[in-house]
Amino acid sequence: MPEMPEVQGLAQFLAGKLMPDDGAPPARVRDVQLGSFAVLKTAGVPLSALSGMAFTEVGRRGKFLILSLEDLHLVLHLARAGWLRWSDSMPDTLLRPGKSPIALRLRCTEPAGYGFDLTEAGTRKSAAVYLVREVSEVPGMSRLGPEALTVDQDQFIAMLQGHRSQVKGILRDQSFIAGTGNAYSDEILHAARLSPFALASTLDDEQLIRLHTAMHSVLEAAIAAAAGKPAKELKDSKRREMKVHGRAGEPCPVCGDTVREVSFADSALQYCPTCQTGGKQLADRRTSKFLK
């Protein structure tokens, strides 16, 4: 699932393509086609309204990618399996809905041939596209918490003290911290040497400071790793940088212990027992107890 560093990398990449800083005019939209009618979540403004509009800004809020064009905003949420596939030479053929993993295609007239496809792999489709006059019209946007890298240490401690939830869930809660998901929460907790099942209310100030420091260092490193990379390389770059997430059965790069996994109905977390749980293997997500 793309998280804040990858979406930030996409925003930087698209900004460089759609609004070059070499003095060339910004790209203009030729047309937008739907390959999946379900991906479009708004009906107030038709996609055809984008034709001829120039891009004015590319930004991000949480995991939302925001493409601004004159007086409209095209907002994309890539969800679990969505991605953007850029092309300097888009095909002229029309999309046939339901015939490919392409959910949306945007083509530009200036520069001619530029554009991207929003693709979504798998059968569980949850990517979303919104075309709005104000970004605040996008459902869920107003519920987002502060951006992770804007939260200072004192604010972070105050937010977590007394919180009764597990830290893994808190870091993934977009209303608490915007942009961090399953992968980077695993990495942050590993760097902080904390169990994913630890209750926030049980952490002392030293542990909370460690968690805050880890959140900043992990996300800042991921953003730096994504900077300047083309869209097609961002996902592989993310995988290469992971120390525990997606590496169950491999040795921990810090201590050499075997990275372990806890599976859920539709996801899994990974952790290092030596670094995070005193050498004990986690049993299950419901009881937060340990295997004996």
Short mmCIF file of C-alpha atoms in Angstrom, two decimals:
data_model
loop_
_atom_site.label_atom_id
_atom_site.label_comp_id
_atom_site.label_asym_id
_atom_site.label_seq_id
_atom_site.Cartn_x
_atom_site.Cartn_y
_atom_site.Cartn_z
CA MET A 1 0.00 0.00 0.00
CA PRO A 2 1.49 3.38 -0.94
CA GLU A 3 2.07 5.50 2.15
CA MET A 4 3.13 9.08 2.70
CA PRO A 5 6.75 8.81 1.47
CA GLU A 6 5.71 7.15 -1.80
CA VAL A 7 2.82 9.57 -2.37
CA GLN A 8 5.22 12.43 -1.67
CA GLY A 9 7.62 10.93 -4.21
CA LEU A 10 4.80 10.65 -6.75
CA ALA A 11 3.82 14.28 -6.14
CA GLN A 12 7.40 15.45 -6.72
CA PHE A 13 7.74 13.34 -9.85
CA LEU A 14 4.44 14.54 -11.32
CA ALA A 15 5.19 18.17 -10.47
CA GLY A 16 8.42 17.90 -12.43
CA LYS A 17 6.60 16.46 -15.43
CA LEU A 18 3.42 18.55 -15.39
CA MET A 19 4.93 21.86 -14.26
CA PRO A 20 8.56 21.85 -15.40
CA ASP A 21 10.86 24.45 -13.92
CA ASP A 22 12.76 24.98 -17.18
CA GLY A 23 10.49 27.80 -18.30
CA ALA A 24 8.18 25.57 -20.35
CA PRO A 25 4.44 26.14 -19.86
CA PRO A 26 2.55 23.75 -17.59
CA ALA A 27 0.89 20.70 -19.10
CA ARG A 28 -2.75 20.94 -20.18
CA VAL A 29 -5.30 18.16 -20.08
CA ARG A 30 -6.41 16.63 -23.34
CA ASP A 31 -8.92 14.22 -21.83
CA VAL A 32 -9.62 11.94 -18.89
CA GLN A 33 -11.06 8.46 -19.43
CA LEU A 34 -12.49 5.97 -16.97
CA GLY A 35 -11.55 2.32 -17.10
CA SER A 36 -13.58 1.69 -13.96
CA PHE A 37 -16.72 3.69 -13.28
CA ALA A 38 -16.55 2.70 -9.60
CA VAL A 39 -13.28 4.57 -9.04
CA LEU A 40 -14.92 8.00 -9.49
CA LYS A 41 -16.53 8.99 -6.19
CA THR A 42 -17.93 12.40 -7.15
CA ALA A 43 -20.60 13.46 -9.63
CA GLY A 44 -20.91 17.21 -9.18
CA VAL A 45 -18.26 18.09 -11.77
CA PRO A 46 -17.83 15.95 -14.91
CA LEU A 47 -14.35 14.75 -15.83
CA SER A 48 -14.79 16.46 -19.20
CA ALA A 49 -14.52 19.80 -17.37
CA LEU A 50 -10.77 19.17 -17.07
CA SER A 51 -10.20 19.30 -20.84
CA GLY A 52 -7.94 22.22 -21.75
CA MET A 53 -7.11 23.09 -18.13
CA ALA A 54 -3.51 23.69 -17.09
CA PHE A 55 -1.95 22.16 -14.00
CA THR A 56 -1.17 24.70 -11.30
CA GLU A 57 0.07 22.59 -8.39
CA VAL A 58 0.74 19.00 -7.34
CA GLY A 59 0.57 18.26 -3.64
CA ARG A 60 -0.23 15.72 -0.98
CA ARG A 61 -2.25 15.46 2.24
CA GLY A 62 -1.82 12.24 4.15
CA LYS A 63 -2.04 9.50 1.52
CA PHE A 64 -4.10 11.67 -0.85
CA LEU A 65 -2.44 12.92 -4.04
CA ILE A 66 -3.81 16.33 -5.07
CA LEU A 67 -3.56 17.57 -8.67
CA SER A 68 -4.75 21.16 -8.92
CA LEU A 69 -5.85 22.65 -12.25
CA GLU A 70 -7.04 26.26 -12.42
CA ASP A 71 -10.30 26.11 -10.41
CA LEU A 72 -10.59 22.32 -9.96
CA HIS A 73 -8.76 19.64 -7.99
CA LEU A 74 -8.32 16.02 -9.06
CA VAL A 75 -7.70 14.09 -5.85
CA LEU A 76 -6.50 10.49 -5.93
CA HIS A 77 -6.33 7.91 -3.15
CA LEU A 78 -4.37 4.84 -4.22
CA ALA A 79 -5.66 2.64 -1.36
CA ARG A 80 -4.15 -0.85 -1.06
CA ALA A 81 -3.14 -1.71 -4.62
CA GLY A 82 -3.39 1.46 -6.69
CA TRP A 83 -0.47 3.09 -8.50
CA LEU A 84 0.29 5.65 -11.20
CA ARG A 85 1.97 4.55 -14.40
CA TRP A 86 3.52 7.49 -16.26
CA SER A 87 4.12 7.58 -20.02
CA ASP A 88 5.76 10.18 -22.26
CA SER A 89 3.75 8.71 -25.13
CA MET A 90 0.21 7.75 -24.18
CA PRO A 91 -1.79 5.54 -26.58
CA ASP A 92 -4.50 7.17 -28.66
CA THR A 93 -6.90 4.25 -28.23
CA LEU A 94 -9.89 4.65 -25.95
CA LEU A 95 -10.10 2.68 -22.74
CA ARG A 96 -12.52 -0.22 -22.62
CA PRO A 97 -14.00 -0.25 -19.10
CA GLY A 98 -13.40 -3.47 -17.21
CA LYS A 99 -10.90 -4.84 -19.73
CA SER A 100 -7.66 -3.99 -17.91
CA PRO A 101 -6.30 -2.94 -14.50
CA ILE A 102 -6.44 0.72 -15.66
CA ALA A 103 -9.02 2.59 -13.59
CA LEU A 104 -8.39 6.07 -15.03
CA ARG A 105 -6.30 7.56 -17.83
CA LEU A 106 -5.28 11.21 -18.10
CA ARG A 107 -3.71 12.48 -21.34
CA CYS A 108 -2.18 15.90 -21.95
CA THR A 109 -2.18 18.07 -25.05
CA GLU A 110 0.85 20.10 -23.97
CA PRO A 111 3.37 18.51 -23.99
CA ALA A 112 1.73 16.21 -26.52
CA GLY A 113 1.70 12.58 -25.53
CA TYR A 114 2.31 13.04 -21.78
CA GLY A 115 0.02 11.35 -19.31
CA PHE A 116 -0.56 8.68 -16.73
CA ASP A 117 -2.75 5.69 -15.93
CA LEU A 118 -4.16 5.03 -12.49
CA THR A 119 -3.93 1.25 -12.16
CA GLU A 120 -5.23 -1.07 -9.48
CA ALA A 121 -4.17 -4.69 -9.13
CA GLY A 122 -6.22 -7.52 -7.64
CA THR A 123 -9.94 -8.05 -7.27
CA ARG A 124 -10.52 -5.90 -4.19
CA LYS A 125 -10.93 -2.44 -5.70
CA SER A 126 -10.73 0.49 -3.30
CA ALA A 127 -8.78 3.22 -5.12
CA ALA A 128 -10.74 6.47 -5.29
CA VAL A 129 -10.82 9.54 -7.53
CA TYR A 130 -12.51 12.82 -6.62
CA LEU A 131 -13.02 15.86 -8.86
CA VAL A 132 -13.91 18.82 -6.65
CA ARG A 133 -13.81 22.59 -6.56
CA GLU A 134 -12.48 22.59 -2.99
CA VAL A 135 -10.19 19.91 -1.54
CA SER A 136 -12.23 20.04 1.68
CA GLU A 137 -15.11 18.44 -0.26
CA VAL A 138 -13.23 15.12 -0.37
CA PRO A 139 -14.71 12.74 2.22
CA GLY A 140 -12.19 11.84 4.88
CA MET A 141 -9.95 14.82 4.27
CA SER A 142 -11.34 16.78 7.22
CA ARG A 143 -10.83 13.79 9.52
CA LEU A 144 -7.09 13.54 8.86
CA GLY A 145 -4.79 14.12 11.79
CA PRO A 146 -1.64 16.21 11.63
CA GLU A 147 1.13 15.25 9.24
CA ALA A 148 3.63 13.01 11.02
CA LEU A 149 6.63 15.24 10.39
CA THR A 150 4.86 18.35 11.69
CA VAL A 151 4.28 16.88 15.17
CA ASP A 152 6.93 17.94 17.66
CA GLN A 153 8.03 15.87 20.64
CA ASP A 154 5.90 17.56 23.29
CA GLN A 155 2.80 17.43 21.12
CA PHE A 156 3.41 13.75 20.34
CA ILE A 157 3.79 12.81 24.00
CA ALA A 158 0.61 14.68 24.87
CA MET A 159 -1.28 12.92 22.09
CA LEU A 160 -0.27 9.43 23.24
CA GLN A 161 -0.31 9.76 27.02
CA GLY A 162 -3.36 7.99 28.37
CA HIS A 163 -4.27 6.55 24.96
CA ARG A 164 -5.54 3.02 25.58
CA SER A 165 -4.92 1.62 22.09
CA GLN A 166 -1.94 -0.41 20.86
CA VAL A 167 0.80 1.72 19.32
CA LYS A 168 0.67 -0.17 16.02
CA GLY A 169 -2.99 0.77 15.57
CA ILE A 170 -2.41 4.35 16.65
CA LEU A 171 0.34 4.88 14.07
CA ARG A 172 -1.97 3.53 11.35
CA ASP A 173 -4.96 5.65 12.44
CA GLN A 174 -5.22 8.45 9.85
CA SER A 175 -7.25 10.60 12.23
CA PHE A 176 -4.33 10.47 14.67
CA ILE A 177 -1.31 10.75 12.33
CA ALA A 178 -1.82 11.26 8.60
CA GLY A 179 0.15 9.25 6.08
CA THR A 180 1.61 6.31 8.02
CA GLY A 181 0.27 2.85 7.28
CA ASN A 182 1.09 -0.80 7.86
CA ALA A 183 4.60 -0.84 6.40
CA TYR A 184 6.08 2.26 7.99
CA SER A 185 4.44 1.61 11.36
CA ASP A 186 6.35 -1.72 11.42
CA GLU A 187 9.57 0.11 10.56
CA ILE A 188 8.99 2.88 13.12
CA LEU A 189 8.29 0.41 15.93
CA HIS A 190 11.37 -1.61 15.05
CA ALA A 191 13.53 1.51 15.11
CA ALA A 192 11.95 2.53 18.44
CA ARG A 193 12.47 -1.00 19.88
CA LEU A 194 8.83 -1.27 20.88
CA SER A 195 6.32 -4.09 20.60
CA PRO A 196 3.50 -3.42 18.11
CA PHE A 197 1.09 -4.63 20.80
CA ALA A 198 2.31 -2.24 23.50
CA LEU A 199 -0.43 -0.02 24.86
CA ALA A 200 0.33 3.68 24.49
CA SER A 201 -0.86 4.30 28.04
CA THR A 202 1.89 2.01 29.40
CA LEU A 203 4.79 3.80 27.68
CA ASP A 204 6.97 6.10 29.76
CA ASP A 205 8.37 9.40 28.53
CA GLU A 206 11.66 7.83 27.40
CA GLN A 207 9.81 5.29 25.25
CA LEU A 208 7.53 7.96 23.81
CA ILE A 209 10.54 10.12 22.93
CA ARG A 210 12.13 7.09 21.26
CA LEU A 211 8.96 6.48 19.27
CA HIS A 212 8.73 10.10 18.16
CA THR A 213 12.41 10.12 17.12
CA ALA A 214 11.95 6.87 15.21
CA MET A 215 8.86 8.19 13.42
CA HIS A 216 10.76 11.21 12.17
CA SER A 217 13.96 9.37 11.24
CA VAL A 218 12.20 6.53 9.39
CA LEU A 219 9.86 8.80 7.42
CA GLU A 220 12.54 11.38 6.63
CA ALA A 221 14.84 8.63 5.32
CA ALA A 222 12.01 7.16 3.22
CA ILE A 223 11.16 10.56 1.72
CA ALA A 224 14.82 11.15 0.90
CA ALA A 225 15.04 7.71 -0.73
CA ALA A 226 11.96 8.44 -2.86
CA ALA A 227 13.04 11.92 -3.94
CA GLY A 228 13.94 12.21 -7.59
CA LYS A 229 12.91 8.68 -8.52
CA PRO A 230 10.50 8.07 -11.43
CA ALA A 231 7.12 6.63 -10.51
CA LYS A 232 7.99 3.17 -11.81
CA GLU A 233 10.89 2.83 -9.34
CA LEU A 234 9.22 4.04 -6.15
CA LYS A 235 7.63 0.77 -5.03
CA ASP A 236 10.81 -1.27 -5.50
CA SER A 237 12.80 1.42 -3.70
CA LYS A 238 10.41 1.18 -0.75
CA ARG A 239 10.81 -2.60 -0.53
CA ARG A 240 14.60 -2.39 -0.60
CA GLU A 241 14.68 0.04 2.32
CA MET A 242 12.48 -2.04 4.65
CA LYS A 243 14.26 -3.67 7.60
CA VAL A 244 11.43 -5.82 8.99
CA HIS A 245 8.24 -5.16 7.03
CA GLY A 246 7.73 -7.84 4.41
CA ARG A 247 10.84 -9.69 5.63
CA ALA A 248 9.40 -12.48 7.80
CA GLY A 249 11.89 -15.33 8.06
CA GLU A 250 14.87 -13.15 7.20
CA PRO A 251 17.53 -12.05 9.70
CA CYS A 252 17.04 -8.71 11.42
CA PRO A 253 19.70 -6.32 10.05
CA VAL A 254 20.25 -4.92 13.55
CA CYS A 255 20.64 -8.03 15.73
CA GLY A 256 20.47 -11.04 13.42
CA ASP A 257 17.39 -12.62 15.03
CA THR A 258 14.71 -13.97 12.69
CA VAL A 259 12.02 -11.47 11.75
CA ARG A 260 8.60 -12.80 12.82
CA GLU A 261 5.08 -12.18 11.57
CA VAL A 262 1.60 -11.88 13.03
CA SER A 263 -1.17 -12.42 10.49
CA PHE A 264 -4.58 -10.76 10.49
CA ALA A 265 -7.61 -11.37 8.29
CA ASP A 266 -6.41 -9.04 5.54
CA SER A 267 -2.92 -7.96 6.51
CA ALA A 268 0.13 -8.86 8.58
CA LEU A 269 2.75 -7.16 10.70
CA GLN A 270 6.41 -8.02 11.05
CA TYR A 271 8.75 -7.44 14.01
CA CYS A 272 12.02 -8.56 15.55
CA PRO A 273 11.64 -10.40 18.88
CA THR A 274 15.12 -9.47 20.15
CA CYS A 275 14.82 -5.79 19.26
CA GLN A 276 11.18 -5.29 20.21
CA THR A 277 9.73 -7.91 22.59
CA GLY A 278 12.56 -9.04 24.83
CA GLY A 279 13.17 -12.13 22.72
CA LYS A 280 9.62 -13.42 23.04
CA GLN A 281 7.45 -14.30 20.04
CA LEU A 282 4.04 -12.63 19.83
CA ALA A 283 1.11 -15.02 19.93
CA ASP A 284 -1.84 -13.18 18.45
CA ARG A 285 -3.28 -9.72 17.96
CA ARG A 286 -6.30 -10.11 20.22
CA THR A 287 -4.69 -10.90 23.56
CA SER A 288 -1.26 -9.30 23.09
CA LYS A 289 0.14 -12.26 25.01
CA PHE A 290 3.27 -14.18 24.16
CA LEU A 291 3.89 -17.73 23.04
CA LYS A 292 5.11 -19.88 25.91
#
